[in-house]
Short mmCIF file of C-alpha atoms in Angstrom, two decimals:
data_model
loop_
_atom_site.label_atom_id
_atom_site.label_comp_id
_atom_site.label_asym_id
_atom_site.label_seq_id
_atom_site.Cartn_x
_atom_site.Cartn_y
_atom_site.Cartn_z
CA UNK A 1 -40.26 -195.29 145.37
CA UNK A 2 -41.70 -198.63 145.51
CA UNK A 3 -41.17 -201.72 147.03
CA UNK A 4 -41.77 -205.31 145.85
CA UNK A 5 -40.62 -207.62 148.46
CA UNK A 6 -41.93 -211.09 149.99
CA UNK A 7 -40.61 -213.20 152.35
CA UNK A 8 -42.14 -216.60 152.99
CA UNK A 9 -40.98 -219.71 155.40
CA UNK A 10 -43.33 -222.42 155.07
CA UNK A 11 -43.18 -226.14 153.24
CA UNK A 12 -43.60 -227.78 149.70
CA UNK A 13 -47.06 -228.92 148.88
CA UNK A 14 -45.08 -231.27 145.70
CA UNK A 15 -41.44 -232.19 144.76
CA UNK A 16 -40.10 -229.51 141.96
CA UNK A 17 -40.90 -229.57 138.38
CA UNK A 18 -37.63 -228.42 136.92
CA UNK A 19 -37.84 -227.07 133.24
CA UNK A 20 -35.16 -225.56 130.57
CA UNK A 21 -35.66 -222.45 128.56
CA UNK A 22 -35.14 -222.51 125.19
CA UNK A 23 -31.89 -220.83 125.94
CA UNK A 24 -30.70 -222.76 128.18
CA UNK A 25 -31.73 -221.60 131.70
CA UNK A 26 -33.39 -223.62 134.10
CA UNK A 27 -36.69 -222.42 135.87
CA UNK A 28 -38.49 -224.78 138.86
CA UNK A 29 -41.72 -223.77 140.05
CA UNK A 30 -43.38 -225.47 143.39
CA UNK A 31 -46.06 -225.01 145.69
CA UNK A 32 -45.18 -223.85 149.52
CA UNK A 33 -48.38 -223.39 152.20
CA UNK A 34 -48.05 -221.02 154.85
CA UNK A 35 -50.54 -221.11 157.76
CA UNK A 36 -51.29 -218.71 160.33
CA UNK A 37 -52.87 -219.64 163.49
CA UNK A 38 -55.43 -217.41 166.06
CA UNK A 39 -57.89 -217.82 168.74
CA UNK A 40 -61.31 -215.94 167.23
CA UNK A 41 -63.44 -214.01 169.95
CA UNK A 42 -65.02 -216.82 171.93
CA UNK A 43 -61.22 -218.90 172.45
CA UNK A 44 -61.32 -221.31 169.21
CA UNK A 45 -58.35 -222.02 167.20
CA UNK A 46 -58.78 -221.15 163.90
CA UNK A 47 -56.03 -221.85 160.92
CA UNK A 48 -55.80 -221.05 157.20
CA UNK A 49 -53.46 -222.22 155.00
CA UNK A 50 -52.34 -220.36 151.79
CA UNK A 51 -50.77 -221.68 149.53
CA UNK A 52 -47.75 -219.93 147.23
CA UNK A 53 -46.46 -220.83 143.62
CA UNK A 54 -42.81 -219.96 143.92
CA UNK A 55 -40.84 -219.39 140.35
CA UNK A 56 -37.02 -219.91 140.63
CA UNK A 57 -34.55 -219.41 137.55
CA UNK A 58 -30.76 -220.30 137.05
CA UNK A 59 -28.79 -222.20 139.14
CA UNK A 60 -30.14 -222.20 141.74
CA UNK A 61 -33.81 -223.37 140.32
CA UNK A 62 -31.03 -226.62 138.97
CA UNK A 63 -30.18 -226.63 143.36
CA UNK A 64 -34.28 -226.86 143.97
CA UNK A 65 -35.25 -229.20 141.71
CA UNK A 66 -32.24 -231.77 143.26
CA UNK A 67 -32.35 -231.15 146.44
CA UNK A 68 -35.62 -229.73 147.48
CA UNK A 69 -38.96 -232.32 147.90
CA UNK A 70 -42.45 -232.12 149.09
CA UNK A 71 -42.80 -231.28 152.67
CA UNK A 72 -39.49 -229.87 152.90
CA UNK A 73 -39.19 -226.70 155.27
CA UNK A 74 -38.04 -223.22 152.90
CA UNK A 75 -37.06 -219.55 153.45
CA UNK A 76 -37.98 -218.00 150.43
CA UNK A 77 -37.25 -214.25 149.80
CA UNK A 78 -38.30 -212.66 146.32
CA UNK A 79 -40.94 -210.94 144.58
CA UNK A 80 -44.76 -210.89 143.45
CA UNK A 81 -45.58 -211.06 139.74
CA UNK A 82 -49.22 -211.39 138.04
CA UNK A 83 -48.81 -212.69 134.62
CA UNK A 84 -51.85 -213.74 132.19
CA UNK A 85 -52.11 -216.46 130.00
CA UNK A 86 -55.11 -217.94 127.74
CA UNK A 87 -56.24 -221.56 128.50
CA UNK A 88 -57.21 -224.50 126.78
CA UNK A 89 -60.79 -223.58 126.25
CA UNK A 90 -59.10 -219.81 125.16
CA UNK A 91 -60.02 -218.39 128.38
CA UNK A 92 -58.28 -215.90 129.98
CA UNK A 93 -56.65 -217.03 133.01
CA UNK A 94 -54.31 -215.07 136.23
CA UNK A 95 -51.46 -216.21 138.51
CA UNK A 96 -49.45 -214.90 141.32
CA UNK A 97 -46.36 -216.12 141.78
CA UNK A 98 -43.34 -215.22 143.72
CA UNK A 99 -40.75 -215.16 141.83
CA UNK A 100 -37.30 -215.84 144.13
CA UNK A 101 -34.62 -214.11 144.65
CA UNK A 102 -32.88 -216.47 147.40
CA UNK A 103 -34.37 -219.60 148.68
CA UNK A 104 -32.55 -220.65 151.52
CA UNK A 105 -33.36 -225.23 151.88
CA UNK A 106 -34.06 -224.66 156.30
CA UNK A 107 -34.66 -228.70 158.33
CA UNK A 108 -37.73 -230.06 159.04
CA UNK A 109 -40.44 -231.97 156.34
CA UNK A 110 -39.84 -234.19 153.33
CA UNK A 111 -36.73 -233.78 151.49
CA UNK A 112 -35.35 -237.04 150.88
CA UNK A 113 -33.74 -235.67 147.67
CA UNK A 114 -29.38 -236.57 147.53
CA UNK A 115 -29.26 -234.38 150.70
CA UNK A 116 -31.05 -234.01 154.49
CA UNK A 117 -29.21 -230.53 155.07
CA UNK A 118 -29.25 -226.54 155.08
CA UNK A 119 -28.08 -224.72 152.19
CA UNK A 120 -29.04 -221.82 150.44
CA UNK A 121 -27.89 -220.53 147.21
CA UNK A 122 -27.80 -216.54 145.82
CA UNK A 123 -30.46 -215.76 142.30
CA UNK A 124 -27.97 -215.71 139.46
CA UNK A 125 -28.69 -212.53 138.40
CA UNK A 126 -27.23 -213.44 134.75
CA UNK A 127 -29.62 -216.31 134.89
CA UNK A 128 -33.24 -215.05 136.30
CA UNK A 129 -33.17 -212.10 133.58
CA UNK A 130 -31.43 -209.50 136.08
CA UNK A 131 -35.07 -209.46 137.95
CA UNK A 132 -36.77 -208.31 134.87
CA UNK A 133 -39.34 -211.01 134.30
CA UNK A 134 -39.54 -213.40 131.24
CA UNK A 135 -40.89 -212.91 127.97
CA UNK A 136 -42.82 -215.31 127.23
CA UNK A 137 -40.88 -217.27 124.73
CA UNK A 138 -38.68 -218.14 128.46
CA UNK A 139 -41.55 -219.60 130.55
CA UNK A 140 -41.39 -223.22 129.55
CA UNK A 141 -44.95 -223.45 130.70
#
């Protein structure tokens, strides 16, 4: 048995970017920041912020594009995916992303788009490829 599950609560670093695959499926991409605060052994407050690249497929991705904005707090449940690509100079680059199965819009932060309400949209398995990673032909960026 193995488990690949991630749960994050953080704030959007920029507005979601929504694109569509050749087959018409929506895919939203946005970064969220999570912060960890602790006191070091001298009692000084320390803080570390981690950035996570979020990918949301299907209707849920469309909803993210409509209702989320920079600064908005979200709950994300998903799995880690690593992929590689060749950049413009031919160098191989590696990316770690969170493919969301569930995104819940929380209060707080920016979120000036259309509504400032709490909303949750379950992942559409048919739109998201049934939990399978998309092929290179399906990824529009």
